[in-house]
Short mmCIF file of C-alpha atoms and ligand atoms in Angstrom, two decimals:
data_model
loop_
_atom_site.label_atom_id
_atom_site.label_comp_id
_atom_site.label_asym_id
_atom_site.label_seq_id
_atom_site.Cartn_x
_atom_site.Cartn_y
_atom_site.Cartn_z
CA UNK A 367 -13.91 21.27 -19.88
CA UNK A 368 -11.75 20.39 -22.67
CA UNK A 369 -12.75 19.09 -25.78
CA UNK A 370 -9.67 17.20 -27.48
CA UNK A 371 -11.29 17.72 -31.07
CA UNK A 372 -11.15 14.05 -31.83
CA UNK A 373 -14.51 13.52 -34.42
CA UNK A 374 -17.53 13.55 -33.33
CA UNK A 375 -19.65 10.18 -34.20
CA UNK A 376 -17.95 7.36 -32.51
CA UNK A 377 -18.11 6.97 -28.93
CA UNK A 378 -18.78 9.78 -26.99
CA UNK A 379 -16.75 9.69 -23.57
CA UNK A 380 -16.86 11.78 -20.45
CA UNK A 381 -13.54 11.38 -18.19
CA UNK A 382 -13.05 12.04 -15.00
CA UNK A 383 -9.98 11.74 -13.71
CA UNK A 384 -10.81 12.56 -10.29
CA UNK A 385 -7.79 13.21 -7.76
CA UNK A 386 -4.46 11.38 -6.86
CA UNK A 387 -3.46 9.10 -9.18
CA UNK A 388 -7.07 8.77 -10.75
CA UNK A 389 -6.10 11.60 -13.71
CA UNK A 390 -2.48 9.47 -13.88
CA UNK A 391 -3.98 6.26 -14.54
CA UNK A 392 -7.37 7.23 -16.76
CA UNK A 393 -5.07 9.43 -19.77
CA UNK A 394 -3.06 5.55 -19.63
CA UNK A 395 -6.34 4.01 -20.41
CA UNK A 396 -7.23 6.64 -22.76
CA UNK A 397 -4.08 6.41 -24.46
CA UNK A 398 -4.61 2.40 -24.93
CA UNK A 399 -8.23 3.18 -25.87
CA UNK A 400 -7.03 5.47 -28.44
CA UNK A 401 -4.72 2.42 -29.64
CA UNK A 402 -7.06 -0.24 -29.33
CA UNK A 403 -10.01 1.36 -31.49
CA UNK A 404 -6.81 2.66 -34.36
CA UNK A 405 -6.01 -0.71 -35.11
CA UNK A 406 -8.89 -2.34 -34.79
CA UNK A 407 -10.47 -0.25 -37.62
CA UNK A 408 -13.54 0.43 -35.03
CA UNK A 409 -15.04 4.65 -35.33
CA UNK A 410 -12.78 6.71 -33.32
CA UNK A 411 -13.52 7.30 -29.49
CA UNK A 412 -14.11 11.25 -28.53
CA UNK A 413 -12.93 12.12 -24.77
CA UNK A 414 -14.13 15.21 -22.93
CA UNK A 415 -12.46 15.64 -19.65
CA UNK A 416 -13.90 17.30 -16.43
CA UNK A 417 -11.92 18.21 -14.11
CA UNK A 418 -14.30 17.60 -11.28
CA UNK A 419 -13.23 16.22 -7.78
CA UNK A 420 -11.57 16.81 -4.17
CA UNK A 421 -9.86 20.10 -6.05
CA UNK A 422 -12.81 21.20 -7.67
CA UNK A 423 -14.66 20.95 -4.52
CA UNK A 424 -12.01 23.52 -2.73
CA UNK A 425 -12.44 25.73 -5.32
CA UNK A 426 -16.13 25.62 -5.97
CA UNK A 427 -18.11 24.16 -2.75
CA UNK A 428 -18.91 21.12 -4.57
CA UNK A 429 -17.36 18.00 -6.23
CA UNK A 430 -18.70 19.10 -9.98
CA UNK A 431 -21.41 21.58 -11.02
CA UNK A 432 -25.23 21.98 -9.95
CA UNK A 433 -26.08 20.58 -13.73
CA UNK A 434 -23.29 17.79 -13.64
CA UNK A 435 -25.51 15.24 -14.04
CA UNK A 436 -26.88 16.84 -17.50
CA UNK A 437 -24.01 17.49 -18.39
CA UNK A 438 -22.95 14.02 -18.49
CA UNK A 439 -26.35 12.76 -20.20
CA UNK A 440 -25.45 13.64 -23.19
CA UNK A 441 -22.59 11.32 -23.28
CA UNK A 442 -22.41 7.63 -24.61
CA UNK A 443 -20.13 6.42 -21.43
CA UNK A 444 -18.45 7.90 -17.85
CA UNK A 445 -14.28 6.99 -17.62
CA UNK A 446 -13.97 7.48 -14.36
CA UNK A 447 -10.04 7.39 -12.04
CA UNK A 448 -10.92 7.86 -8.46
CA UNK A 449 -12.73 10.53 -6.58
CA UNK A 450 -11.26 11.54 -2.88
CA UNK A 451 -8.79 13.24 -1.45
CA UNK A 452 -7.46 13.64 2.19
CA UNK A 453 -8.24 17.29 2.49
CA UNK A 454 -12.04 16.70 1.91
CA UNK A 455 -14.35 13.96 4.32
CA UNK A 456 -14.44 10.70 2.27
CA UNK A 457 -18.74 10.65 2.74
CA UNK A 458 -18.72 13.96 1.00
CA UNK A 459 -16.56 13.30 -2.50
CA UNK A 460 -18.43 9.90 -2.59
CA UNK A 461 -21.86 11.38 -2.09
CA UNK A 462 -21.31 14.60 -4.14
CA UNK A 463 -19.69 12.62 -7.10
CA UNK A 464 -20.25 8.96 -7.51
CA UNK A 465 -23.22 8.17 -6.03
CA UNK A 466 -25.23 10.99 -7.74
CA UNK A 467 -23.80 9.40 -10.58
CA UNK A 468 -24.72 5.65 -9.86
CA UNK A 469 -28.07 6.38 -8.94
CA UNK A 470 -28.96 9.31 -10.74
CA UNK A 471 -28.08 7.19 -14.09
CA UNK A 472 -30.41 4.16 -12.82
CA UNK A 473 -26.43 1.72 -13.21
CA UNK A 474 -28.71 -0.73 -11.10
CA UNK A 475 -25.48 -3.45 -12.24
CA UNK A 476 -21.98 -3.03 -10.82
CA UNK A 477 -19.90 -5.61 -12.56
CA UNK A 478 -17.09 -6.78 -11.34
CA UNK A 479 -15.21 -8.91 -13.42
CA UNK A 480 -11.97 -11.27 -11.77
CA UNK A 481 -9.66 -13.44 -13.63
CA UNK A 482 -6.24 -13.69 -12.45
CA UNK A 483 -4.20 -12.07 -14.94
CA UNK A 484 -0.32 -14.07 -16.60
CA UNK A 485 2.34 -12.08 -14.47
CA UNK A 486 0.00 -11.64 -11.47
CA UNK A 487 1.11 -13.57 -8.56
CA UNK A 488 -1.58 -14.79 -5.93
CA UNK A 489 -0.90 -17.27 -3.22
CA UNK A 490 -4.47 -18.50 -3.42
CA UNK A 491 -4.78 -19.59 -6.80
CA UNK A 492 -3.10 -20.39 -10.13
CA UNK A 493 -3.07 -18.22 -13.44
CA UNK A 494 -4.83 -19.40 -15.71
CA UNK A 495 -7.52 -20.85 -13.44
CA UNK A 496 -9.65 -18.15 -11.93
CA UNK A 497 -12.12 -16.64 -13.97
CA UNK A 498 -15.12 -14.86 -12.42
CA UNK A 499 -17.15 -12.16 -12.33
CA UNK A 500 -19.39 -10.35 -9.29
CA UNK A 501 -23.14 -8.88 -9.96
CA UNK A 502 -23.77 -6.46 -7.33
CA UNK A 503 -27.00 -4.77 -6.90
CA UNK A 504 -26.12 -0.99 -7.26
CA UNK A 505 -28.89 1.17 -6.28
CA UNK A 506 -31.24 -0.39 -3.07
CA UNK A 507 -30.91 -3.48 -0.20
CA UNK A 508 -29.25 -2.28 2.37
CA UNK A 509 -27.44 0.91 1.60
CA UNK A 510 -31.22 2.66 2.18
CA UNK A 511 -30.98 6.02 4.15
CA UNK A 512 -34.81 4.62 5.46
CA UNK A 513 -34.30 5.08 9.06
CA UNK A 514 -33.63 7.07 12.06
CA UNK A 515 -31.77 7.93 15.81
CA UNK A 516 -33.81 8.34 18.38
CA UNK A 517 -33.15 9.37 21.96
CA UNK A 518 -29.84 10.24 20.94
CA UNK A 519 -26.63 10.38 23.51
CA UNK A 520 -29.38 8.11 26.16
CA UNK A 521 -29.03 5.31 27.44
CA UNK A 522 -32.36 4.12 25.14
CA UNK A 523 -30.71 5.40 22.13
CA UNK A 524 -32.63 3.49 19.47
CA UNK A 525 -30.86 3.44 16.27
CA UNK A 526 -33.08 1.42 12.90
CA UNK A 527 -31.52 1.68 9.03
CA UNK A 528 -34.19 -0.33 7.06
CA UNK A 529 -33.23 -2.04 3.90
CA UNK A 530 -35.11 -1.94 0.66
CA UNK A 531 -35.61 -5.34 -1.56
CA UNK A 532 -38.28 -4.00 -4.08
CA UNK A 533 -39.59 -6.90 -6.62
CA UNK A 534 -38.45 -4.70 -9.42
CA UNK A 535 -34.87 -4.30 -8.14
CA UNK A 536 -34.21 -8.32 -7.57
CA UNK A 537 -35.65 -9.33 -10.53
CA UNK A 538 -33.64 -6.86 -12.59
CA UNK A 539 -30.85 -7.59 -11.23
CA UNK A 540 -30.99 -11.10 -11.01
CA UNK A 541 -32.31 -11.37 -14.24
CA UNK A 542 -28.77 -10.01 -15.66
CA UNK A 543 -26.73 -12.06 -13.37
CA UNK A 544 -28.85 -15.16 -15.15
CA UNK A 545 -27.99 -13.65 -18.89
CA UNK A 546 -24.44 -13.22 -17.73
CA UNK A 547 -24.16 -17.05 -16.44
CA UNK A 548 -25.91 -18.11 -19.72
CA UNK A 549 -23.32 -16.19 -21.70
CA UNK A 550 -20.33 -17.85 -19.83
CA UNK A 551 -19.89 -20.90 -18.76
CA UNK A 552 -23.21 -21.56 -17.11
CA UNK A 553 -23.25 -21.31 -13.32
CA UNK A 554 -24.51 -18.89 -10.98
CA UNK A 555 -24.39 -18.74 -7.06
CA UNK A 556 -26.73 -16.14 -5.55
CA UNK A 557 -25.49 -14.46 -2.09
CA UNK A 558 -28.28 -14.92 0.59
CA UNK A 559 -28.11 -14.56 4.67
CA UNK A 560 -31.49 -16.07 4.58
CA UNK A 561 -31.12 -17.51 7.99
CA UNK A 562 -29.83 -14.90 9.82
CA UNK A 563 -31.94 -12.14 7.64
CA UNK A 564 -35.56 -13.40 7.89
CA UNK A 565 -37.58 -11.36 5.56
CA UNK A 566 -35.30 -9.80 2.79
CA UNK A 567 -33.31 -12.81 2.05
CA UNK A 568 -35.98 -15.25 1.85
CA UNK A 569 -37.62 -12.78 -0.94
CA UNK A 570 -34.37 -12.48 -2.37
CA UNK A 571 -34.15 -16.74 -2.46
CA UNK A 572 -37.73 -16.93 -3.97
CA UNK A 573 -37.11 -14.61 -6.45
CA UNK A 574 -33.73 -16.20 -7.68
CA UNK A 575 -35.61 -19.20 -7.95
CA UNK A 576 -38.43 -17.81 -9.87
CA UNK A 577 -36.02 -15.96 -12.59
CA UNK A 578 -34.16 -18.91 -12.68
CA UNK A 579 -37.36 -21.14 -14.12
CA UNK A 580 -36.66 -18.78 -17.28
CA UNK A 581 -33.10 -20.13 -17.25
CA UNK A 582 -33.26 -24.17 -17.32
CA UNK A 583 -29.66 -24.49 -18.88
CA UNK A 584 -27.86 -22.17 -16.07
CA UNK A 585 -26.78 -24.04 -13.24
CA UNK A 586 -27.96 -21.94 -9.99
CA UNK A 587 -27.81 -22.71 -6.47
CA UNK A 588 -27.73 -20.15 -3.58
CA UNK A 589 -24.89 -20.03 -0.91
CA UNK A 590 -24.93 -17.76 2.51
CA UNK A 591 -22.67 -15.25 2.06
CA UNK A 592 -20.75 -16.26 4.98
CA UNK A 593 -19.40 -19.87 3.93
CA UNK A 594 -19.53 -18.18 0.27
CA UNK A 595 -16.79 -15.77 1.05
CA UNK A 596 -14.54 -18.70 2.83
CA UNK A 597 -15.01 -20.66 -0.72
CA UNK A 598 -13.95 -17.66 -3.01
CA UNK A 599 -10.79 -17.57 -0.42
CA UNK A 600 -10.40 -21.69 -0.54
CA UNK A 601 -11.65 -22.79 -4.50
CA UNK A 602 -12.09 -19.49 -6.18
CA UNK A 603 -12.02 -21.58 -9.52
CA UNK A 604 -14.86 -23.50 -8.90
CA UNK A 605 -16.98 -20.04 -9.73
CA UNK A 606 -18.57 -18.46 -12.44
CA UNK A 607 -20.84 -16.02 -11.96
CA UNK A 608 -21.79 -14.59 -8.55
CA UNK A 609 -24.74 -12.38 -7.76
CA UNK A 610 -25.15 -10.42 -4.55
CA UNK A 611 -27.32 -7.44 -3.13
CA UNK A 612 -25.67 -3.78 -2.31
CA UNK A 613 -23.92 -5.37 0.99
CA UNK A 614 -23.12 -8.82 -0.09
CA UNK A 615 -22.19 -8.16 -3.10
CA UNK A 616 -19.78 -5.18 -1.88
CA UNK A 617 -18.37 -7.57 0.43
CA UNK A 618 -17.89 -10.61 -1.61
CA UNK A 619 -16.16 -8.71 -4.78
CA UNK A 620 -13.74 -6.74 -2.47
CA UNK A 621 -12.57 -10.53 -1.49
CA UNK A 622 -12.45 -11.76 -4.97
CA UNK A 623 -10.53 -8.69 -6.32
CA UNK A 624 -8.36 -9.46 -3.74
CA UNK A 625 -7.71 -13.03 -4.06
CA UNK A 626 -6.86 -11.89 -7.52
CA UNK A 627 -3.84 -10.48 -6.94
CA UNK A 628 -4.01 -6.58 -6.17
CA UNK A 629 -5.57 -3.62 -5.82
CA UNK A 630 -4.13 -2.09 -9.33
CA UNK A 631 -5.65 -4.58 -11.31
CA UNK A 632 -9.30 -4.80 -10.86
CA UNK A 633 -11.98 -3.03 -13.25
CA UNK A 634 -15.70 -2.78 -12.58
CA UNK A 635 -18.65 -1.63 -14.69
CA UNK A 636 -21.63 0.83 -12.98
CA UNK A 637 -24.22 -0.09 -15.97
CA UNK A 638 -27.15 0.51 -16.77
CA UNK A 639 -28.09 -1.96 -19.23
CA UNK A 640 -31.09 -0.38 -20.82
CA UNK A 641 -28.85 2.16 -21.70
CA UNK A 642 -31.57 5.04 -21.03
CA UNK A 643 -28.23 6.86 -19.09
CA UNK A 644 -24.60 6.03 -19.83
CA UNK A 645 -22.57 3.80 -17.25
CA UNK A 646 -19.58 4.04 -15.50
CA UNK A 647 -16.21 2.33 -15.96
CA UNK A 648 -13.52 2.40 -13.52
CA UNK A 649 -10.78 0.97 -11.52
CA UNK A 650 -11.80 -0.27 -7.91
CA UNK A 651 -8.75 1.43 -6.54
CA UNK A 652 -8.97 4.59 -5.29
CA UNK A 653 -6.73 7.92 -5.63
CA UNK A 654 -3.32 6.92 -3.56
CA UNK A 655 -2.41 9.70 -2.27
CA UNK A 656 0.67 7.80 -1.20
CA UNK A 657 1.73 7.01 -4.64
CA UNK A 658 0.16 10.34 -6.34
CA UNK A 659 2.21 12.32 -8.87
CA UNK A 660 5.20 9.46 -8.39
CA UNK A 661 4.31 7.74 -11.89
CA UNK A 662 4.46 4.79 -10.34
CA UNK A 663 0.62 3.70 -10.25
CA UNK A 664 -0.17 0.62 -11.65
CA UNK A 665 -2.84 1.68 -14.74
CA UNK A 666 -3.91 -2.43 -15.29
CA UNK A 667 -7.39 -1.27 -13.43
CA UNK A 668 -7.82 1.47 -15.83
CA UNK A 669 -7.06 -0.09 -18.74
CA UNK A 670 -8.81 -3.32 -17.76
CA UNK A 671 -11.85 -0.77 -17.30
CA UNK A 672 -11.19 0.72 -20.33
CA UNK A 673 -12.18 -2.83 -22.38
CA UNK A 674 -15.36 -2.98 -20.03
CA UNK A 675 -16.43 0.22 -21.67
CA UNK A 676 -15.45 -0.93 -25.19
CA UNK A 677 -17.28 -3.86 -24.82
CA UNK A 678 -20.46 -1.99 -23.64
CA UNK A 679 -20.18 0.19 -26.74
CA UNK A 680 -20.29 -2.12 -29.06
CA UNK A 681 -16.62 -2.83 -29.45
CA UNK A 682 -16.07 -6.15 -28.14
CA UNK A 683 -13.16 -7.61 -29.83
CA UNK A 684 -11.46 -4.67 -29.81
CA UNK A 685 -11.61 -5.13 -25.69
CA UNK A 686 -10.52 -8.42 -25.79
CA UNK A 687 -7.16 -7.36 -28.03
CA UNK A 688 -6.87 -4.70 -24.92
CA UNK A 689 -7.09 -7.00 -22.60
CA UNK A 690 -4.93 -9.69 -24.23
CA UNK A 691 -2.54 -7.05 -24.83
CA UNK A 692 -2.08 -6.06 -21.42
CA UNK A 693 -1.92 -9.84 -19.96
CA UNK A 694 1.12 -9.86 -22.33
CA UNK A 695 2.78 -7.08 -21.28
CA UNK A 696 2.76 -7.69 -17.69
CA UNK A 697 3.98 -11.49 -18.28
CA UNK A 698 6.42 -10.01 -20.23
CA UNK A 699 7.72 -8.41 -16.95
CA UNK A 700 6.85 -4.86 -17.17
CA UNK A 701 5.07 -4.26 -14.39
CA UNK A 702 4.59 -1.23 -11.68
CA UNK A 703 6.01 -1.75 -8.34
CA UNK A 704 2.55 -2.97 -6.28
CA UNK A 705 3.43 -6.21 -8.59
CA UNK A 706 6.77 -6.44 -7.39
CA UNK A 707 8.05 -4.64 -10.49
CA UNK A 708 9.98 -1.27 -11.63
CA UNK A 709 8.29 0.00 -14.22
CA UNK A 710 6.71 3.73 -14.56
CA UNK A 711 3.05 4.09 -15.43
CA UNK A 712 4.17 5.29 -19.25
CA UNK A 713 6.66 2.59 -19.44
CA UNK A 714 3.38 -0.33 -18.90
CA UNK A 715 1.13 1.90 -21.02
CA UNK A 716 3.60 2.23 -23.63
CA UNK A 717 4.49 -1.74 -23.38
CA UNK A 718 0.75 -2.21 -23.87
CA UNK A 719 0.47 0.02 -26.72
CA UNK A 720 3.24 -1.27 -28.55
CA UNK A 721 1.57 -5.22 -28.34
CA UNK A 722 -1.07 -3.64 -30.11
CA UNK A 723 0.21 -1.72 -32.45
CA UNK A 724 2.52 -5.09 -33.53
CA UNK A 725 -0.34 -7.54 -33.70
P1 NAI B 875 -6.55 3.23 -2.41
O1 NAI B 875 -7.07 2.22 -3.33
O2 NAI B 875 -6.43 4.61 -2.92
O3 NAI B 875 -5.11 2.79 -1.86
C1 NAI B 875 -4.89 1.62 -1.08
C2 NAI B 875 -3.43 1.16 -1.25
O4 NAI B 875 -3.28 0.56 -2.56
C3 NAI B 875 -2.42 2.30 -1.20
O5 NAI B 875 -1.25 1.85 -0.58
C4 NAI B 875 -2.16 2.60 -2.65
O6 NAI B 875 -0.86 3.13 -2.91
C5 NAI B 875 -2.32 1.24 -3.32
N1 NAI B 875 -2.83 1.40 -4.70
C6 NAI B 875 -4.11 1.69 -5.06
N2 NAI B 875 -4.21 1.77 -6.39
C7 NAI B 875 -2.99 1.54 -6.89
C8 NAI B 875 -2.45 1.51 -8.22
N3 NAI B 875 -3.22 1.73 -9.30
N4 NAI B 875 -1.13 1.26 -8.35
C9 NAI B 875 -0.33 1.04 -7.30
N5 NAI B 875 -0.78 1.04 -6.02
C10 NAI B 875 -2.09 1.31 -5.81
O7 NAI B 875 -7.51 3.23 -1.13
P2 NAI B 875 -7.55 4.22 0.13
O8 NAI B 875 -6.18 4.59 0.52
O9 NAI B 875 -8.44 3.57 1.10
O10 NAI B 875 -8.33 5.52 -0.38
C11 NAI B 875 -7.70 6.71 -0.83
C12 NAI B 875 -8.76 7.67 -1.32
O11 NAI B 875 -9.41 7.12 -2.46
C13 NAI B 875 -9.85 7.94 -0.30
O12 NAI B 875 -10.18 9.31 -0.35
C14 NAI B 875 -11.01 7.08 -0.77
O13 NAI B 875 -12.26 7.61 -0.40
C15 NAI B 875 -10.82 7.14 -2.26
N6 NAI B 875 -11.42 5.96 -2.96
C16 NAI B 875 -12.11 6.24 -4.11
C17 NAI B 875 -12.66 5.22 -4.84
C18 NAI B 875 -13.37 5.55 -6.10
O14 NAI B 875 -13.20 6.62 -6.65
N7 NAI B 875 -14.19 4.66 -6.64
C19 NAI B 875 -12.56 3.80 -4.41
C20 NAI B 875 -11.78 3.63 -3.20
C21 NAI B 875 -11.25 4.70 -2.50
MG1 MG B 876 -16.12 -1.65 -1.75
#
């Protein structure tokens, strides 16, 4: 653990770099962070890095310490790279890092925010245009470990995994997807399977509708998730706000982020909006180990995660000037090479810096 002695006050930031080109592309963001909050006159940001992950694990057993989660308690936000590494299983950094994390911490609301960035090339739609952002539920539905094998190896193997829709968890969640439609431009499109999935989904459907009473001037309908994933593919412009259990929602913002553009770019938010525990910001990407060490990774996710934190603490504008900042710099041309560019990780996080040190 090292403390980097900025003040204390302010923010109060845990980061985790996490392994591959996670460590490469969080000290960007915190670099920008450091930047954005300077000139913006907002109380400084303190980091604390752990150097938990996939090396940690080798050395230790496990992918941070028995009283991680404590540990982390105590701070105002998570900055998180990416956790996994090719020398450890994938289901045991994810389960012995993140998850804890996301569920311990009650960040019931993984945001996923899309918008299709000036000097971002997709073939599906124009810049300028798309402008979304996906609710996933974070912490029930179908990612339950209610279940059981039975008969294993037979030929009457039975295998059930039971998913969990508790009235608590829909309305919560749908209750923020509703609040973030009302804060945008209005609309909201709820994920359902309700004629497929016979006794989840129809609870879901009833209890988007019943939220939704509280929220005459949002314009809601509910799509199945099947002809709503050809639309975000064919008229991704036409959304707003999306809202999706664990499953649907997993699915659906993996095929926005990706109609966006690329991997590098995309941030998302693990929140927990009462703010009892602190949330989670991150790139979607994960750790590259065919990229790592190069300085070549793109650090747009990171940075783009980095407003989504200032944002939650308070800090809004100052997120915006980040973001704005780094639309600039990658119109501007300086880009990594997963954009079809040839610029280093510094040479973008410097660009980006140097936009908002001159604004
Ligand atoms: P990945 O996202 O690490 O890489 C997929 C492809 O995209 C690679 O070709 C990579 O070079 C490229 N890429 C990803 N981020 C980039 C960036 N910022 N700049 C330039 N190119 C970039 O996904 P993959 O290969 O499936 O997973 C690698 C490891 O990361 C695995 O251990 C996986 O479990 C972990 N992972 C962790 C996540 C997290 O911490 N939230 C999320 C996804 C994967
Ligand atoms: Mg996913």
């Amino acid at each position: 653990m090292e403390d980097f002695g900025q003040q204390r006050g302010g923010v109060r930031i845990a980061v985790i770099g996490g392994d591959g080109i996670g460590p490469e592309v969080v000290e960007a963001g915190v670099r920008v962070l450091e930047t954005a909050t300077e000139v913006d006159g907002s109380p400084p940001l303190s980091f604390t890095r752990f150097p938990w992950g996939c090396e940690y694990y080798i050395e230790h057993g496990r992918m941070m310490p028995e009283d991680g989660l404590e540990t982390l308690a105590d701070f105002d936000a998570i900055y998180l790279g990416a956790v996994g590494w090719p020398t450890v299983p994938d289901h045991v950094s994810l389960w012995g890092l993140l998850l804890p994390i996301r569920r311990g911490f009650d960040q019931y609301v993984n945001l996923r925010p899309v918008r299709l960035l000036r000097g971002v090339e997709s073939p599906l739609a124009q810049p300028g245009t798309l402008d979304l952002t996906v609710v996933r539920e974070n912490t029930e539905g179908e990612y339950s470990d209610a279940g059981g094998r039975m008969f294993s190896g037979t030929p009457h193997e039975v295998v059930i995994q039971e998913s969990v829709f508790t009235r608590r968890g829909v309305e919560r969640i749908l209750r923020y997807a509703y609040e973030e439609a009302k804060g945008r431009r209005g609309l909201l499109v709820g994920a359902t399977k309700s004629n497929g999935i016979s006794i989840t989904m129809p609870f879901f459907d009833e209890v988007f509708r019943e939220v939704g009473e509280e929220y005459p001037d949002v314009g809601a309908s509910l799509m199945h998730a099947d002809a709503l994933a050809a639309r975000l593919v064919l008229d991704p412009e036409s959304f707003d706000v999306v809202v999706g259990s664990n499953l649907l929602g997993d699915i659906l913002s993996e095929v926005t982020a990706a109609v966006s553009g690329a991997i590098g770019i995309a941030p998302s938010a693990n929140l927990n909006p009462e703010r009892d525990h602190p949330s989670l910001f991150e790139p979607i990407h994960g750790s590259a180990p065919d990229i790592a060490g190069e300085g070549i990774a793109n650090p747009s996710g990171a940075i783009w995660a980095g407003t989504l934190l200032l944002e939650h603490a308070g800090y809004p504008e100052a997120g915006e000037r980040m973001l704005a900042a780094l639309e600039e710099t990658l119109a501007g041309g300086t880009r990594t090479s997963d954009l079809g560019g040839s610029a280093s990780t510094e040479e973008v996080t410097e660009a980006v810096i140097e936009r908002l040190r001159s604004h």
